[in-house]
Each structure stands twice: as C-alpha cells, then as structure tokens.
PDB file of C-alpha atoms in Angstrom:
ATOM      1  CA  MET H  46      -1.872  62.046 -30.693  1.00  0.00           C
ATOM      2  CA  ARG H  47      -4.342  61.658 -33.544  1.00  0.00           C
ATOM      3  CA  SER H  48      -4.432  58.512 -35.704  1.00  0.00           C
ATOM      4  CA  PRO H  49      -3.380  58.712 -39.351  1.00  0.00           C
ATOM      5  CA  SER H  50      -6.983  58.034 -40.262  1.00  0.00           C
ATOM      6  CA  SER H  51      -8.291  60.713 -38.072  1.00  0.00           C
ATOM      7  CA  LEU H  52      -5.761  63.128 -39.587  1.00  0.00           C
ATOM      8  CA  VAL H  53      -6.914  62.279 -43.165  1.00  0.00           C
ATOM      9  CA  ALA H  54     -10.468  62.734 -42.040  1.00  0.00           C
ATOM     10  CA  ALA H  55      -9.572  66.217 -40.952  1.00  0.00           C
ATOM     11  CA  PHE H  56      -9.064  67.115 -44.511  1.00  0.00           C
ATOM     12  CA  GLY H  57     -12.770  67.082 -45.130  1.00  0.00           C
ATOM     13  CA  SER H  58     -13.620  69.542 -42.267  1.00  0.00           C
ATOM     14  CA  GLY H  59     -12.109  72.574 -40.468  1.00  0.00           C
ATOM     15  CA  ASP H  60     -10.242  75.418 -41.887  1.00  0.00           C
ATOM     16  CA  GLY H  61      -7.215  75.441 -44.104  1.00  0.00           C
ATOM     17  CA  ALA H  62      -4.806  75.930 -41.137  1.00  0.00           C
ATOM     18  CA  GLU H  63      -6.227  72.612 -39.698  1.00  0.00           C
ATOM     19  CA  ARG H  64      -5.757  70.863 -43.132  1.00  0.00           C
ATOM     20  CA  PHE H  65      -2.344  71.916 -43.309  1.00  0.00           C
ATOM     21  CA  ALA H  66      -1.567  70.883 -39.851  1.00  0.00           C
ATOM     22  CA  ALA H  67      -2.926  67.497 -40.567  1.00  0.00           C
ATOM     23  CA  TYR H  68      -0.936  67.423 -43.717  1.00  0.00           C
ATOM     24  CA  GLN H  69       2.221  68.135 -41.744  1.00  0.00           C
ATOM     25  CA  ARG H  70       1.612  65.439 -39.096  1.00  0.00           C
ATOM     26  CA  LEU H  71       0.878  62.758 -41.979  1.00  0.00           C
ATOM     27  CA  VAL H  72       4.156  63.715 -43.858  1.00  0.00           C
ATOM     28  CA  ALA H  73       6.097  63.581 -40.528  1.00  0.00           C
ATOM     29  CA  LEU H  74       4.730  60.106 -40.023  1.00  0.00           C
ATOM     30  CA  GLY H  75       5.735  58.912 -43.404  1.00  0.00           C
ATOM     31  CA  ALA H  76       5.270  55.354 -44.390  1.00  0.00           C
ATOM     32  CA  ASP H  77       3.173  54.799 -41.205  1.00  0.00           C
ATOM     33  CA  ALA H  78       0.637  57.139 -42.551  1.00  0.00           C
ATOM     34  CA  LEU H  79       0.537  55.716 -46.168  1.00  0.00           C
ATOM     35  CA  PRO H  80      -2.421  53.275 -45.745  1.00  0.00           C
ATOM     36  CA  ALA H  81      -4.507  56.054 -44.336  1.00  0.00           C
ATOM     37  CA  ILE H  82      -3.456  58.355 -47.086  1.00  0.00           C
ATOM     38  CA  ARG H  83      -4.135  55.991 -49.781  1.00  0.00           C
ATOM     39  CA  SER H  84      -7.512  55.313 -48.146  1.00  0.00           C
ATOM     40  CA  GLY H  85      -8.169  59.189 -48.452  1.00  0.00           C
ATOM     41  CA  LEU H  86      -7.658  58.972 -52.137  1.00  0.00           C
ATOM     42  CA  ALA H  87     -11.008  57.143 -52.657  1.00  0.00           C
ATOM     43  CA  SER H  88     -13.048  59.480 -50.324  1.00  0.00           C
ATOM     44  CA  ASP H  89     -16.395  60.840 -51.241  1.00  0.00           C
ATOM     45  CA  ASP H  90     -15.220  64.168 -50.246  1.00  0.00           C
ATOM     46  CA  TRP H  91     -13.138  66.046 -52.821  1.00  0.00           C
ATOM     47  CA  ARG H  92     -11.167  67.743 -50.062  1.00  0.00           C
ATOM     48  CA  VAL H  93     -10.010  64.552 -48.670  1.00  0.00           C
ATOM     49  CA  ARG H  94      -8.938  63.251 -52.039  1.00  0.00           C
ATOM     50  CA  HIS H  95      -7.215  66.584 -52.807  1.00  0.00           C
ATOM     51  CA  TRP H  96      -5.132  66.798 -49.688  1.00  0.00           C
ATOM     52  CA  SER H  97      -4.514  62.965 -49.740  1.00  0.00           C
ATOM     53  CA  ALA H  98      -2.957  63.558 -53.351  1.00  0.00           C
ATOM     54  CA  ILE H  99      -0.906  66.482 -51.845  1.00  0.00           C
ATOM     55  CA  CYS H 100       0.366  64.066 -49.083  1.00  0.00           C
ATOM     56  CA  MET H 101       1.201  61.377 -51.752  1.00  0.00           C
ATOM     57  CA  ASP H 102       3.662  63.834 -53.282  1.00  0.00           C
ATOM     58  CA  ARG H 103       5.712  63.539 -50.182  1.00  0.00           C
ATOM     59  CA  VAL H 104       4.932  60.192 -48.744  1.00  0.00           C
ATOM     60  CA  ALA H 105       4.286  57.691 -51.762  1.00  0.00           C
ATOM     61  CA  ASP H 106       5.965  54.424 -52.231  1.00  0.00           C
ATOM     62  CA  GLU H 107       6.279  52.490 -55.455  1.00  0.00           C
ATOM     63  CA  ASP H 108       3.044  50.597 -54.764  1.00  0.00           C
ATOM     64  CA  ALA H 109       0.964  53.635 -54.076  1.00  0.00           C
ATOM     65  CA  TYR H 110       1.402  55.333 -57.489  1.00  0.00           C
ATOM     66  CA  GLU H 111      -1.411  53.249 -59.016  1.00  0.00           C
ATOM     67  CA  ASP H 112      -3.707  54.763 -56.688  1.00  0.00           C
ATOM     68  CA  LEU H 113      -3.294  58.220 -58.099  1.00  0.00           C
ATOM     69  CA  ILE H 114      -4.138  57.249 -61.710  1.00  0.00           C
ATOM     70  CA  PRO H 115      -8.111  57.165 -61.234  1.00  0.00           C
ATOM     71  CA  LEU H 116      -7.634  60.657 -59.770  1.00  0.00           C
ATOM     72  CA  LEU H 117      -6.403  62.154 -63.131  1.00  0.00           C
ATOM     73  CA  SER H 118     -10.178  61.856 -64.132  1.00  0.00           C
ATOM     74  CA  ASP H 119     -11.521  63.262 -60.807  1.00  0.00           C
ATOM     75  CA  PRO H 120     -14.608  65.592 -61.249  1.00  0.00           C
ATOM     76  CA  HIS H 121     -12.744  68.178 -59.188  1.00  0.00           C
ATOM     77  CA  PRO H 122      -9.855  70.106 -60.994  1.00  0.00           C
ATOM     78  CA  LYS H 123      -7.804  70.428 -57.715  1.00  0.00           C
ATOM     79  CA  VAL H 124      -7.842  66.761 -57.166  1.00  0.00           C
ATOM     80  CA  ARG H 125      -6.694  66.199 -60.880  1.00  0.00           C
ATOM     81  CA  LEU H 126      -4.004  68.935 -60.605  1.00  0.00           C
ATOM     82  CA  TRP H 127      -2.354  67.286 -57.538  1.00  0.00           C
ATOM     83  CA  ALA H 128      -2.616  63.762 -58.973  1.00  0.00           C
ATOM     84  CA  VAL H 129      -0.605  64.967 -62.010  1.00  0.00           C
ATOM     85  CA  HIS H 130       1.847  66.668 -59.690  1.00  0.00           C
ATOM     86  CA  ALA H 131       2.311  63.708 -57.417  1.00  0.00           C
ATOM     87  CA  LEU H 132       2.540  61.101 -60.010  1.00  0.00           C
ATOM     88  CA  ALA H 133       5.058  62.996 -62.064  1.00  0.00           C
ATOM     89  CA  CYS H 134       7.252  64.803 -59.506  1.00  0.00           C
ATOM     90  CA  ASP H 135      10.174  62.682 -58.306  1.00  0.00           C
ATOM     91  CA  HIS H 136      11.883  65.814 -56.712  1.00  0.00           C
ATOM     92  CA  CYS H 137       9.499  65.781 -53.647  1.00  0.00           C
ATOM     93  CA  LYS H 138      10.042  62.168 -52.728  1.00  0.00           C
ATOM     94  CA  ASP H 139      12.958  60.305 -51.128  1.00  0.00           C
ATOM     95  CA  ASP H 140      14.376  57.495 -52.885  1.00  0.00           C
ATOM     96  CA  VAL H 141      11.262  56.529 -54.551  1.00  0.00           C
ATOM     97  CA  SER H 142      10.714  56.578 -58.396  1.00  0.00           C
ATOM     98  CA  CYS H 143       7.402  56.190 -60.119  1.00  0.00           C
ATOM     99  CA  PRO H 144       7.120  52.678 -61.656  1.00  0.00           C
ATOM    100  CA  VAL H 145       4.259  53.940 -64.000  1.00  0.00           C
ATOM    101  CA  ASP H 146       4.998  55.403 -67.501  1.00  0.00           C
ATOM    102  CA  VAL H 147       3.508  58.863 -66.805  1.00  0.00           C
ATOM    103  CA  VAL H 148       4.244  60.457 -70.045  1.00  0.00           C
ATOM    104  CA  PRO H 149       1.140  59.234 -71.915  1.00  0.00           C
ATOM    105  CA  LEU H 150      -0.920  60.014 -68.802  1.00  0.00           C
ATOM    106  CA  LEU H 151       0.403  63.631 -68.871  1.00  0.00           C
ATOM    107  CA  ILE H 152      -0.133  64.017 -72.648  1.00  0.00           C
ATOM    108  CA  GLU H 153      -3.719  62.902 -72.055  1.00  0.00           C
ATOM    109  CA  ARG H 154      -4.356  65.738 -69.531  1.00  0.00           C
ATOM    110  CA  ILE H 155      -2.635  68.293 -71.809  1.00  0.00           C
ATOM    111  CA  GLN H 156      -4.927  67.224 -74.627  1.00  0.00           C
ATOM    112  CA  THR H 157      -8.104  66.741 -72.848  1.00  0.00           C
ATOM    113  CA  ASP H 158      -8.408  68.334 -69.380  1.00  0.00           C
ATOM    114  CA  PRO H 159     -11.025  71.022 -69.199  1.00  0.00           C
ATOM    115  CA  SER H 160      -9.009  72.905 -66.582  1.00  0.00           C
ATOM    116  CA  VAL H 161      -6.307  75.200 -67.896  1.00  0.00           C
ATOM    117  CA  ARG H 162      -4.452  74.877 -64.394  1.00  0.00           C
ATOM    118  CA  VAL H 163      -4.374  71.101 -64.699  1.00  0.00           C
ATOM    119  CA  ARG H 164      -3.039  71.410 -68.472  1.00  0.00           C
ATOM    120  CA  ARG H 165      -0.405  73.835 -67.165  1.00  0.00           C
ATOM    121  CA  MET H 166       0.694  71.470 -64.538  1.00  0.00           C
ATOM    122  CA  ALA H 167       0.814  68.546 -66.982  1.00  0.00           C
ATOM    123  CA  VAL H 168       3.019  70.472 -69.287  1.00  0.00           C
ATOM    124  CA  ILE H 169       5.347  71.679 -66.472  1.00  0.00           C
ATOM    125  CA  MET H 170       5.659  68.190 -65.248  1.00  0.00           C
ATOM    126  CA  LEU H 171       6.232  66.767 -68.564  1.00  0.00           C
ATOM    127  CA  THR H 172       8.815  69.451 -69.733  1.00  0.00           C
ATOM    128  CA  THR H 173      10.565  69.623 -66.368  1.00  0.00           C
ATOM    129  CA  ASP H 174      10.975  66.032 -65.248  1.00  0.00           C
ATOM    130  CA  PHE H 175      11.156  64.128 -68.474  1.00  0.00           C
ATOM    131  CA  ARG H 176      13.001  64.351 -71.726  1.00  0.00           C
ATOM    132  CA  ASP H 177      10.744  62.269 -73.986  1.00  0.00           C
ATOM    133  CA  ALA H 178      10.094  62.449 -77.735  1.00  0.00           C
ATOM    134  CA  ARG H 179       6.601  61.658 -77.195  1.00  0.00           C
ATOM    135  CA  ALA H 180       6.091  65.177 -75.812  1.00  0.00           C
ATOM    136  CA  ARG H 181       7.009  66.984 -78.921  1.00  0.00           C
ATOM    137  CA  LYS H 182       3.645  66.734 -80.763  1.00  0.00           C
ATOM    138  CA  PRO H 183       1.339  67.602 -77.908  1.00  0.00           C
ATOM    139  CA  LEU H 184       3.592  70.656 -76.931  1.00  0.00           C
ATOM    140  CA  GLU H 185       3.461  71.753 -80.457  1.00  0.00           C
ATOM    141  CA  ALA H 186      -0.289  71.338 -80.523  1.00  0.00           C
ATOM    142  CA  VAL H 187      -0.639  73.522 -77.371  1.00  0.00           C
ATOM    143  CA  LEU H 188       1.154  76.428 -79.326  1.00  0.00           C
ATOM    144  CA  SER H 189      -1.211  75.988 -82.239  1.00  0.00           C
ATOM    145  CA  THR H 190      -4.379  75.678 -80.205  1.00  0.00           C
ATOM    146  CA  THR H 191      -4.255  77.732 -76.959  1.00  0.00           C
ATOM    147  CA  ASP H 192      -4.110  81.442 -76.304  1.00  0.00           C
ATOM    148  CA  ASP H 193      -3.395  80.937 -72.607  1.00  0.00           C
ATOM    149  CA  ARG H 194      -0.058  82.785 -72.186  1.00  0.00           C
ATOM    150  CA  LYS H 195       1.191  80.746 -69.294  1.00  0.00           C
ATOM    151  CA  LEU H 196       0.391  77.420 -70.936  1.00  0.00           C
ATOM    152  CA  ARG H 197       2.290  78.673 -74.069  1.00  0.00           C
ATOM    153  CA  LEU H 198       5.292  79.681 -72.301  1.00  0.00           C
ATOM    154  CA  HIS H 199       5.570  76.318 -70.419  1.00  0.00           C
ATOM    155  CA  ALA H 200       5.069  74.559 -73.818  1.00  0.00           C
ATOM    156  CA  GLU H 201       7.683  76.801 -75.526  1.00  0.00           C
ATOM    157  CA  ASP H 202      10.167  76.069 -72.631  1.00  0.00           C
ATOM    158  CA  GLY H 203       9.529  72.386 -72.973  1.00  0.00           C
ATOM    159  CA  LEU H 204      10.193  72.349 -76.823  1.00  0.00           C
ATOM    160  CA  ARG H 205      13.403  74.231 -76.163  1.00  0.00           C
ATOM    161  CA  ARG H 206      14.452  71.586 -73.564  1.00  0.00           C
ATOM    162  CA  LEU H 207      13.522  68.787 -75.839  1.00  0.00           C
ATOM    163  CA  ALA H 208      15.635  70.568 -78.636  1.00  0.00           C
ATOM    164  CA  GLU H 209      18.652  71.039 -76.381  1.00  0.00           C
ATOM    165  CA  ALA H 210      18.360  67.161 -75.589  1.00  0.00           C
ATOM    166  CA  GLY H 211      18.432  66.480 -79.162  1.00  0.00           C
ATOM    167  CA  LEU H 212      14.886  65.073 -79.115  1.00  0.00           C
TER     168      LEU H 212
END
C-alpha cells in the first residue's frame, strides 16, 4: 500500500486515471492523509496543488482551511477554482464547518479573477451555501458588467435567493 505522501506525489505524474485513483485512496484514508494533502497544497507542481485542493473538499478539518486561502491567488485557474469550492462547500464534508469568513474571499474572486470559470464557481458558492447581504452589490455588479450567460444566470439566481431570504 502506498503512503499518503506518495499518493499526493502521484498527482504530478501519470494520467488522469492514476490521479483519480490516488484521490480515491486519499479520501478513503481521511484524516490520516491530511498532512500529506496539506503539504501538496504548497507543491511547485500546479497539478499537485489542484488535486490536493480537490482532496481538501472531502478531507479538510477546521485547521486546514487556512491552507487553502493562498491558493485563491494561485497562477493556475484550476487550482483557484478548487480552492474556491473547497473553502466554501460544506456539503462535501462530514461534520466540519469552515471557521473562515469566506464571503469576502468569494466576493474578491468574483470581482477580480481573470478566469470566468473561477468567477462562476465563486458566484455559485456564494449564492448556494450562504445567505449574506454582502453578496448583493457584487452580484448586481456582475449583471451590469458581464456578458457571460452562465455567470449572469448564477448571479440572477443568487439575487433571487437573497430576496427570498429578505436580504
């Protein structure tokens, strides 16, 4: 059986099937794999950071969330996308809540990220998992500044949810 560190290292080599198999093994190991996964978040290889962030979506503990924040500014958009998801999505984790106020972090991604896919994920996470009045102005700005159909749909949905919540 491979060690958690060798499984994380496998994210940087091989094909997609090998990376996915390593991911599945790490998730099955749970908390025992967390030190290796957290180490992978700081790798020089974007693929290792990317897949480690994906793992964090399933395996994170309250102490590990802080390790994801620097990845929101990662040079690679796939890393940023999964950092957004892993930070904000509580549905994917068992009995762990993020101790970080992620709303300002999501708003920053919506306002500044060069990747429309990252901006979409930030809007989805902001409008699905949170009902927060701070989201209104950034979502309204999305509607007035973007032509991306999917991004607009997610922003409209978020504004509808805020209105339904009385925010």
